[in-house]
Short mmCIF file of C-alpha atoms in Angstrom, two decimals:
data_model
loop_
_atom_site.label_atom_id
_atom_site.label_comp_id
_atom_site.label_asym_id
_atom_site.label_seq_id
_atom_site.Cartn_x
_atom_site.Cartn_y
_atom_site.Cartn_z
CA MET A 1237 -0.15 -0.01 0.00
CA ASN A 1238 1.02 3.51 -0.89
CA PRO A 1239 2.57 5.15 2.50
CA ILE A 1240 0.42 8.12 2.17
CA LEU A 1241 -2.73 6.14 1.67
CA GLY A 1242 -1.78 4.09 4.52
CA LYS A 1243 -1.26 6.95 6.69
CA CYS A 1244 -4.58 8.38 5.60
CA ARG A 1245 -6.30 4.98 6.32
CA GLU A 1246 -4.62 5.05 9.90
CA ILE A 1247 -5.94 8.65 10.55
CA ALA A 1248 -9.38 7.86 9.32
CA LEU A 1249 -9.44 4.74 11.56
CA GLY A 1250 -8.35 6.63 14.51
CA VAL A 1251 -11.06 9.27 14.02
CA LEU A 1252 -13.66 6.52 13.62
CA ASP A 1253 -12.43 4.75 16.77
CA TYR A 1254 -12.64 8.02 18.68
CA THR A 1255 -16.03 8.91 17.53
CA THR A 1256 -17.51 5.46 18.11
CA GLY A 1257 -15.76 4.72 21.36
CA ALA A 1258 -13.85 1.73 20.05
CA GLU A 1259 -11.36 0.46 22.78
CA GLN A 1260 -9.72 -2.56 23.80
CA PRO A 1261 -11.51 -4.38 26.60
CA GLN A 1262 -10.53 -4.14 30.26
CA LEU A 1263 -9.93 -7.37 32.10
CA TYR A 1264 -10.44 -7.99 35.88
CA PHE A 1265 -9.16 -11.34 36.96
CA ASN A 1266 -6.59 -13.04 39.44
CA PRO A 1267 -3.16 -12.93 37.67
CA GLN A 1268 -2.18 -15.97 39.72
CA GLY A 1269 -5.17 -17.87 38.76
CA GLN A 1270 -5.97 -20.21 35.85
CA MET A 1271 -7.35 -17.13 33.71
CA ALA A 1272 -3.92 -15.91 33.13
CA GLU A 1273 -3.20 -18.93 30.89
CA VAL A 1274 -6.58 -18.79 29.16
CA LEU A 1275 -6.87 -15.12 28.22
CA PRO A 1276 -3.86 -14.92 26.01
CA LYS A 1277 -5.53 -17.57 23.68
CA LEU A 1278 -8.50 -15.22 23.05
CA LYS A 1279 -7.50 -12.71 20.32
CA GLN A 1280 -10.64 -10.46 20.72
CA LEU A 1281 -9.53 -9.48 24.18
CA HIS A 1282 -6.36 -8.08 22.85
CA GLN A 1283 -7.92 -5.97 20.01
CA LYS A 1284 -10.11 -3.06 20.03
CA TYR A 1285 -13.98 -3.85 19.99
CA ARG A 1286 -15.21 -1.64 17.16
CA PRO A 1287 -19.02 -1.29 17.48
CA THR A 1288 -21.11 -0.76 14.30
CA PRO A 1289 -20.46 3.05 13.60
CA TRP A 1290 -24.29 4.00 13.21
CA LEU A 1291 -24.94 1.91 16.47
CA SER A 1292 -22.48 3.68 18.76
CA ASN A 1293 -25.25 5.33 20.67
CA ASN A 1294 -26.33 2.80 23.29
CA HIS A 1295 -30.03 3.49 22.92
CA VAL A 1296 -30.03 3.06 19.22
CA HIS A 1297 -27.89 0.03 19.65
CA LEU A 1298 -30.37 -1.56 21.98
CA LEU A 1299 -33.30 -0.63 19.79
CA TYR A 1300 -31.72 -2.33 16.83
CA PHE A 1301 -30.99 -5.59 18.90
CA ASP A 1302 -34.46 -5.79 20.57
CA VAL A 1303 -36.81 -4.42 17.91
CA ILE A 1304 -35.05 -4.94 14.39
CA LYS A 1305 -32.53 -7.85 14.74
CA LYS A 1306 -34.73 -10.06 16.68
CA ARG A 1307 -37.40 -9.92 14.03
CA THR A 1308 -35.12 -10.53 11.14
CA ILE A 1309 -33.37 -13.65 12.24
CA LYS A 1310 -34.97 -16.74 10.80
CA LEU A 1311 -34.38 -19.92 12.58
CA GLN A 1312 -36.15 -23.18 12.81
CA TYR A 1313 -35.65 -25.10 15.92
CA ASP A 1314 -35.35 -28.97 15.73
CA ALA A 1315 -37.82 -29.30 18.43
CA ILE A 1316 -39.30 -27.69 21.57
CA GLU A 1317 -39.85 -30.31 24.33
CA GLN A 1318 -42.13 -29.50 27.17
CA LEU A 1319 -40.85 -30.95 30.54
CA THR A 1320 -43.08 -31.68 33.48
CA MET A 1321 -41.19 -30.74 36.83
CA ALA A 1322 -41.12 -32.70 40.06
CA ASP A 1323 -43.95 -30.35 41.30
CA GLY A 1324 -45.99 -30.56 38.35
CA GLY A 1325 -44.90 -27.32 36.74
CA VAL A 1326 -43.94 -27.02 33.04
CA THR A 1327 -40.76 -25.93 31.51
CA ALA A 1328 -39.33 -26.67 28.08
CA ILE A 1329 -36.12 -27.06 26.01
CA ALA A 1330 -35.76 -25.64 22.56
CA TRP A 1331 -33.16 -27.64 20.65
CA LEU A 1332 -30.79 -26.83 17.68
CA GLY A 1333 -28.45 -29.53 16.69
CA LEU A 1334 -30.42 -32.66 17.75
CA ASN A 1335 -28.98 -34.76 14.77
CA LEU A 1336 -25.37 -33.97 15.65
CA PRO A 1337 -23.19 -37.01 16.79
CA GLU A 1338 -24.01 -37.93 20.38
CA GLU A 1339 -20.58 -36.80 21.68
CA THR A 1340 -20.92 -33.36 20.40
CA PRO A 1341 -20.75 -30.82 23.35
CA THR A 1342 -24.03 -29.07 24.35
CA ILE A 1343 -24.43 -25.43 25.44
CA VAL A 1344 -27.11 -25.02 28.02
CA LEU A 1345 -28.51 -21.59 27.50
CA MET A 1346 -30.52 -19.41 29.96
CA HIS A 1347 -32.67 -16.76 28.35
CA THR A 1348 -33.50 -13.06 29.00
CA ILE A 1349 -36.17 -11.65 31.45
CA THR A 1350 -38.88 -12.17 28.97
CA GLY A 1351 -37.05 -14.48 26.72
CA SER A 1352 -38.65 -16.88 24.12
CA PRO A 1353 -37.69 -19.16 21.45
CA GLU A 1354 -38.19 -16.35 19.02
CA SER A 1355 -36.30 -13.66 20.97
CA MET A 1356 -33.34 -15.91 21.49
CA ARG A 1357 -32.90 -17.09 17.79
CA GLU A 1358 -29.88 -14.82 17.03
CA LEU A 1359 -27.77 -16.13 19.99
CA VAL A 1360 -28.82 -19.73 19.40
CA ARG A 1361 -27.85 -19.57 15.87
CA ASP A 1362 -24.46 -17.65 16.47
CA LEU A 1363 -23.44 -20.20 19.25
CA ASN A 1364 -24.28 -23.18 16.87
CA GLN A 1365 -22.45 -21.64 13.92
CA TYR A 1366 -19.32 -20.56 15.90
CA THR A 1367 -18.88 -23.63 17.90
CA GLY A 1368 -20.58 -26.41 15.78
CA TRP A 1369 -22.24 -27.55 19.01
CA ARG A 1370 -25.77 -28.56 20.10
CA ILE A 1371 -27.83 -25.79 21.86
CA ALA A 1372 -30.46 -26.46 24.48
CA LEU A 1373 -32.38 -23.33 25.18
CA CYS A 1374 -33.86 -23.96 28.66
CA LEU A 1375 -37.28 -22.20 28.81
CA ARG A 1376 -38.50 -21.14 32.27
CA ARG A 1377 -42.08 -21.49 33.58
CA GLY A 1378 -44.58 -19.12 31.72
CA HIS A 1379 -42.10 -18.33 28.82
CA GLY A 1380 -42.90 -19.09 25.19
CA ASN A 1381 -46.65 -19.45 26.09
CA LEU A 1382 -46.06 -22.43 28.13
CA PRO A 1383 -49.02 -23.72 30.31
CA MET A 1384 -48.86 -22.85 33.91
CA PRO A 1385 -50.48 -25.67 35.95
CA VAL A 1386 -48.59 -24.61 39.00
CA PRO A 1387 -48.80 -20.92 39.91
CA GLN A 1388 -45.14 -20.03 40.02
CA ILE A 1389 -42.92 -17.86 37.99
CA ASN A 1390 -39.38 -16.29 38.76
CA LEU A 1391 -37.77 -13.33 36.94
CA PHE A 1392 -34.49 -15.15 37.18
CA GLY A 1393 -35.62 -18.77 37.03
CA SER A 1394 -35.66 -21.65 39.48
CA VAL A 1395 -32.40 -23.57 40.21
CA GLN A 1396 -34.33 -26.67 40.83
CA ASP A 1397 -35.99 -26.54 37.51
CA LEU A 1398 -32.58 -25.97 35.79
CA ARG A 1399 -31.23 -29.08 37.68
CA GLU A 1400 -34.09 -31.12 36.34
CA GLN A 1401 -33.64 -29.70 32.77
CA ILE A 1402 -29.79 -30.44 32.92
CA ALA A 1403 -30.63 -34.02 34.11
CA TYR A 1404 -32.89 -34.47 31.20
CA ILE A 1405 -30.23 -33.27 28.85
CA GLN A 1406 -27.67 -35.47 30.45
CA GLN A 1407 -30.13 -38.38 30.00
CA LYS A 1408 -30.77 -37.55 26.40
CA PHE A 1409 -27.11 -37.09 25.30
CA PRO A 1410 -24.89 -39.01 27.95
CA LYS A 1411 -21.86 -38.67 26.00
CA SER A 1412 -22.13 -34.91 25.49
CA ASP A 1413 -19.90 -32.44 27.57
CA LEU A 1414 -22.07 -29.57 28.87
CA TYR A 1415 -21.28 -25.83 28.89
CA GLY A 1416 -23.43 -22.97 30.28
CA VAL A 1417 -24.42 -19.49 28.96
CA GLY A 1418 -26.65 -17.08 30.58
CA SER A 1419 -28.02 -13.91 28.82
CA SER A 1420 -29.10 -10.84 31.01
CA ALA A 1421 -31.48 -12.08 33.58
CA GLY A 1422 -30.50 -15.67 32.71
CA THR A 1423 -27.06 -14.91 34.21
CA GLY A 1424 -28.71 -14.65 37.57
CA LEU A 1425 -29.94 -18.27 37.15
CA LEU A 1426 -26.60 -19.52 35.75
CA VAL A 1427 -24.42 -18.09 38.59
CA ARG A 1428 -26.99 -19.01 41.31
CA TYR A 1429 -26.83 -22.59 39.98
CA LEU A 1430 -23.06 -22.67 39.67
CA GLY A 1431 -22.74 -21.38 43.20
CA GLU A 1432 -25.10 -23.91 44.58
CA GLU A 1433 -23.62 -26.76 42.87
CA ALA A 1434 -19.90 -25.78 43.08
CA ASP A 1435 -17.85 -28.72 42.16
CA ALA A 1436 -20.82 -31.08 41.61
CA THR A 1437 -22.05 -29.20 38.44
CA PRO A 1438 -21.54 -31.09 35.04
CA LEU A 1439 -21.05 -27.82 33.30
CA LYS A 1440 -17.17 -27.56 32.29
CA ALA A 1441 -17.29 -23.73 31.70
CA ALA A 1442 -19.67 -20.91 31.50
CA PHE A 1443 -20.34 -17.42 30.19
CA ALA A 1444 -22.46 -14.65 31.59
CA LEU A 1445 -23.62 -11.99 29.18
CA CYS A 1446 -24.55 -8.59 30.62
CA PRO A 1447 -25.43 -9.61 34.15
CA GLY A 1448 -26.87 -7.30 36.84
CA TYR A 1449 -25.01 -8.86 39.74
CA ASP A 1450 -26.97 -8.22 42.99
CA THR A 1451 -30.59 -8.99 42.02
CA GLU A 1452 -31.87 -7.17 45.13
CA LEU A 1453 -30.27 -3.90 43.81
CA GLY A 1454 -29.58 -4.10 40.13
CA PHE A 1455 -33.23 -3.12 39.09
CA LYS A 1456 -32.74 0.29 40.71
CA ASN A 1457 -30.15 1.13 38.17
CA VAL A 1458 -32.03 0.29 35.08
CA HIS A 1459 -32.69 3.33 32.79
CA PRO A 1460 -36.35 4.65 33.83
CA PHE A 1461 -37.62 4.14 30.26
CA TYR A 1462 -36.58 0.48 29.96
CA SER A 1463 -37.54 -0.20 33.49
CA LYS A 1464 -41.17 0.94 32.74
CA MET A 1465 -41.22 -0.66 29.37
CA MET A 1466 -40.03 -4.12 30.67
CA THR A 1467 -42.46 -3.98 33.51
CA LYS A 1468 -45.20 -3.59 31.01
CA LYS A 1469 -43.90 -6.68 29.21
CA LEU A 1470 -43.94 -8.72 32.49
CA PHE A 1471 -47.65 -7.82 32.89
CA GLU A 1472 -48.43 -8.63 29.20
CA LYS A 1473 -46.53 -11.98 29.36
CA PHE A 1474 -46.83 -13.42 32.82
CA VAL A 1475 -49.67 -11.62 34.53
CA GLU A 1476 -52.57 -10.83 32.40
CA PRO A 1477 -52.49 -14.17 30.42
CA TYR A 1478 -52.74 -16.26 33.63
CA SER A 1479 -55.19 -14.12 35.51
CA ARG A 1480 -57.07 -17.16 36.98
CA THR A 1481 -53.68 -18.68 38.00
CA TRP A 1482 -53.01 -15.67 40.17
CA ALA A 1483 -56.47 -15.07 41.39
CA LYS A 1484 -55.60 -16.45 44.88
CA THR A 1485 -52.23 -14.71 45.30
CA GLU A 1486 -52.57 -12.33 48.23
CA SER A 1487 -49.80 -9.94 46.93
CA LEU A 1488 -51.22 -9.73 43.55
CA PHE A 1489 -52.62 -6.14 44.21
CA ASP A 1490 -49.10 -4.88 45.16
CA VAL A 1491 -47.68 -6.40 42.06
CA LEU A 1492 -50.38 -4.67 39.90
CA GLN A 1493 -49.40 -1.35 41.47
CA SER A 1494 -45.80 -1.67 40.19
CA LYS A 1495 -44.50 0.96 37.93
CA ASP A 1496 -40.98 -0.22 37.48
CA LEU A 1497 -38.78 -3.18 37.67
CA ALA A 1498 -37.60 -2.66 41.11
CA GLN A 1499 -41.22 -2.32 42.47
CA PHE A 1500 -42.22 -5.45 40.62
CA GLU A 1501 -39.17 -7.47 41.88
CA ARG A 1502 -39.87 -6.50 45.41
CA ALA A 1503 -43.74 -7.25 45.24
CA TYR A 1504 -43.99 -10.65 43.33
CA PHE A 1505 -42.36 -13.06 45.73
CA GLN A 1506 -45.60 -15.00 46.44
CA MET A 1507 -45.87 -15.58 42.76
CA ALA A 1508 -42.23 -16.95 42.74
CA GLY A 1509 -43.36 -19.37 45.56
CA TYR A 1510 -42.06 -17.59 48.68
CA SER A 1511 -43.83 -16.30 51.70
CA ASP A 1512 -41.82 -13.04 52.04
CA TYR A 1513 -39.36 -11.10 50.02
CA GLU A 1514 -36.28 -11.87 52.33
CA SER A 1515 -36.87 -15.74 51.85
CA TYR A 1516 -37.17 -15.03 48.09
CA ALA A 1517 -34.01 -13.04 47.91
CA LYS A 1518 -31.83 -15.29 50.04
CA ALA A 1519 -32.97 -18.35 47.86
CA THR A 1520 -32.32 -16.69 44.42
CA ASN A 1521 -29.78 -13.83 44.50
CA PRO A 1522 -26.64 -15.11 42.90
CA VAL A 1523 -24.37 -12.93 45.03
CA TYR A 1524 -24.93 -15.08 48.10
CA VAL A 1525 -23.21 -18.08 46.48
CA PHE A 1526 -20.94 -16.30 43.99
CA GLU A 1527 -17.78 -17.28 45.88
CA ASN A 1528 -18.72 -20.94 45.52
CA VAL A 1529 -18.43 -21.03 41.81
CA LYS A 1530 -15.66 -23.45 40.95
CA ILE A 1531 -15.71 -23.83 37.23
CA PRO A 1532 -14.18 -21.18 34.71
CA LEU A 1533 -16.57 -18.33 34.19
CA MET A 1534 -16.32 -15.38 31.94
CA ILE A 1535 -18.55 -12.30 32.60
CA LEU A 1536 -19.05 -9.50 30.01
CA ASN A 1537 -20.44 -6.06 30.66
CA ALA A 1538 -20.62 -2.94 28.63
CA GLU A 1539 -20.04 0.48 30.26
CA ASP A 1540 -22.91 2.03 28.31
CA ASP A 1541 -25.38 -0.65 29.23
CA PRO A 1542 -28.66 1.10 30.19
CA VAL A 1543 -30.25 -2.02 31.52
CA CYS A 1544 -27.59 -3.76 33.54
CA HIS A 1545 -25.50 -0.82 34.58
CA ILE A 1546 -21.85 -1.01 34.98
CA LYS A 1547 -22.12 0.36 38.55
CA ASN A 1548 -23.64 -2.94 39.50
CA PHE A 1549 -20.20 -4.51 39.00
CA GLU A 1550 -18.28 -1.93 41.32
CA PRO A 1551 -18.83 -3.83 44.67
CA PHE A 1552 -17.47 -7.12 43.13
CA LYS A 1553 -14.15 -5.89 41.62
CA ALA A 1554 -11.96 -6.85 44.64
CA LEU A 1555 -13.64 -10.19 44.86
CA ILE A 1556 -13.11 -10.97 41.28
CA THR A 1557 -9.49 -10.32 41.45
CA GLN A 1558 -9.06 -12.95 44.23
CA MET A 1559 -10.97 -15.71 42.51
CA PRO A 1560 -8.81 -18.00 40.40
CA ASN A 1561 -11.44 -19.17 37.97
CA VAL A 1562 -13.29 -16.04 36.99
CA VAL A 1563 -12.71 -13.08 34.67
CA VAL A 1564 -14.88 -10.02 34.08
CA VAL A 1565 -14.56 -8.31 30.84
CA THR A 1566 -15.76 -4.75 30.27
CA THR A 1567 -15.97 -2.74 27.08
CA LYS A 1568 -16.84 0.95 26.64
CA LYS A 1569 -19.52 0.20 24.20
CA GLY A 1570 -21.92 -2.66 23.42
CA SER A 1571 -25.18 -1.58 25.16
CA HIS A 1572 -27.29 -4.39 26.48
CA CYS A 1573 -26.58 -7.90 25.01
CA GLY A 1574 -26.06 -6.21 21.47
CA TYR A 1575 -22.37 -5.99 20.88
CA TYR A 1576 -22.65 -5.49 17.20
CA GLU A 1577 -19.74 -4.91 14.95
CA GLY A 1578 -19.57 -4.57 11.19
CA ALA A 1579 -20.66 -1.41 9.15
CA VAL A 1580 -23.27 -3.51 6.87
CA ASP A 1581 -23.22 -7.14 7.91
CA THR A 1582 -23.87 -6.57 11.51
CA HIS A 1583 -22.81 -9.49 13.83
CA SER A 1584 -22.31 -10.14 17.53
CA TRP A 1585 -18.75 -9.63 18.84
CA ALA A 1586 -20.07 -11.12 22.15
CA ALA A 1587 -21.17 -14.35 20.60
CA LYS A 1588 -17.87 -14.97 19.05
CA LEU A 1589 -16.08 -14.37 22.30
CA MET A 1590 -18.17 -16.44 24.32
CA SER A 1591 -17.79 -19.28 21.75
CA ASP A 1592 -14.05 -19.12 21.68
CA PHE A 1593 -13.94 -19.06 25.48
CA LEU A 1594 -15.94 -22.21 25.85
CA LYS A 1595 -13.99 -24.02 23.15
CA VAL A 1596 -10.82 -23.61 25.12
CA TYR A 1597 -12.17 -26.01 27.66
CA ALA A 1598 -13.42 -28.53 25.04
CA THR A 1599 -11.43 -31.88 25.17
#
């Protein structure tokens, strides 16, 4: 290349990086732990994340992810199997890659706060394409229009339900190594499960995308617009369609008065199967068992995330740098679960990172 053209290109790229906020990720980990050997293998962490230029605004980025991208991804699941839990409740698993060889690894995927097979298609597709592995999207009670014979839902999911789903996956594919991925609210379930199971989990490694950390406090930091919008979605998906189910719930009146996510989360504990908020929080908040996580875990947050605010991470920085098996990756841009790159053919930088991280632990 002509030296002058090369210099012009370098200047233009520098200007673009400055205007879009492109920066190399920040890493928080124990330099004496196992992550010190793993992180050099992941090229993305040693280069700048360059967000799609016209999505450098976090709200536009999130709007594109939530409204446009989710509706344009076409994916046909191999099957959606309904499972009856031990207490009679109904969950499901949406499968992609059922016909892969039995020994092919399986990613156990935990969805977002109002997630469904349709809303999770992009991540399911990307994980399958980047890894070549089987994907098992674990649907929580009430999601994807599942019947609700037992009056119980949980914004972050039930660890016991997840145990039963994982046991079913193991029974169906006994030769398959398992890996975990949680997206947004699904990270709460993922980390709570990993903390409760510790060394007993069959998952070999896990990835948490855009977590809120402390579930008792995180909703207070959600941007007011998204908090109100997501609360409205909770009513539309999990309260109104099951009005008869909740008819005898004493705290339903308080739930119906909720104007934002923090109020909803504080009021709905009976709908989650608990007699009071304190019991609910102690049984579901992942921070109480976080130090018990034993398998390799990578966590990714964007500093411009308007839903799971970066300030939620602050209280845990010191702990993270003491744990040998956990790394937190932060980027300046990325918004909430979007992480798009590419000027025209937009694709998820995060999906590539989580795939490469999990593949490090594949035998």
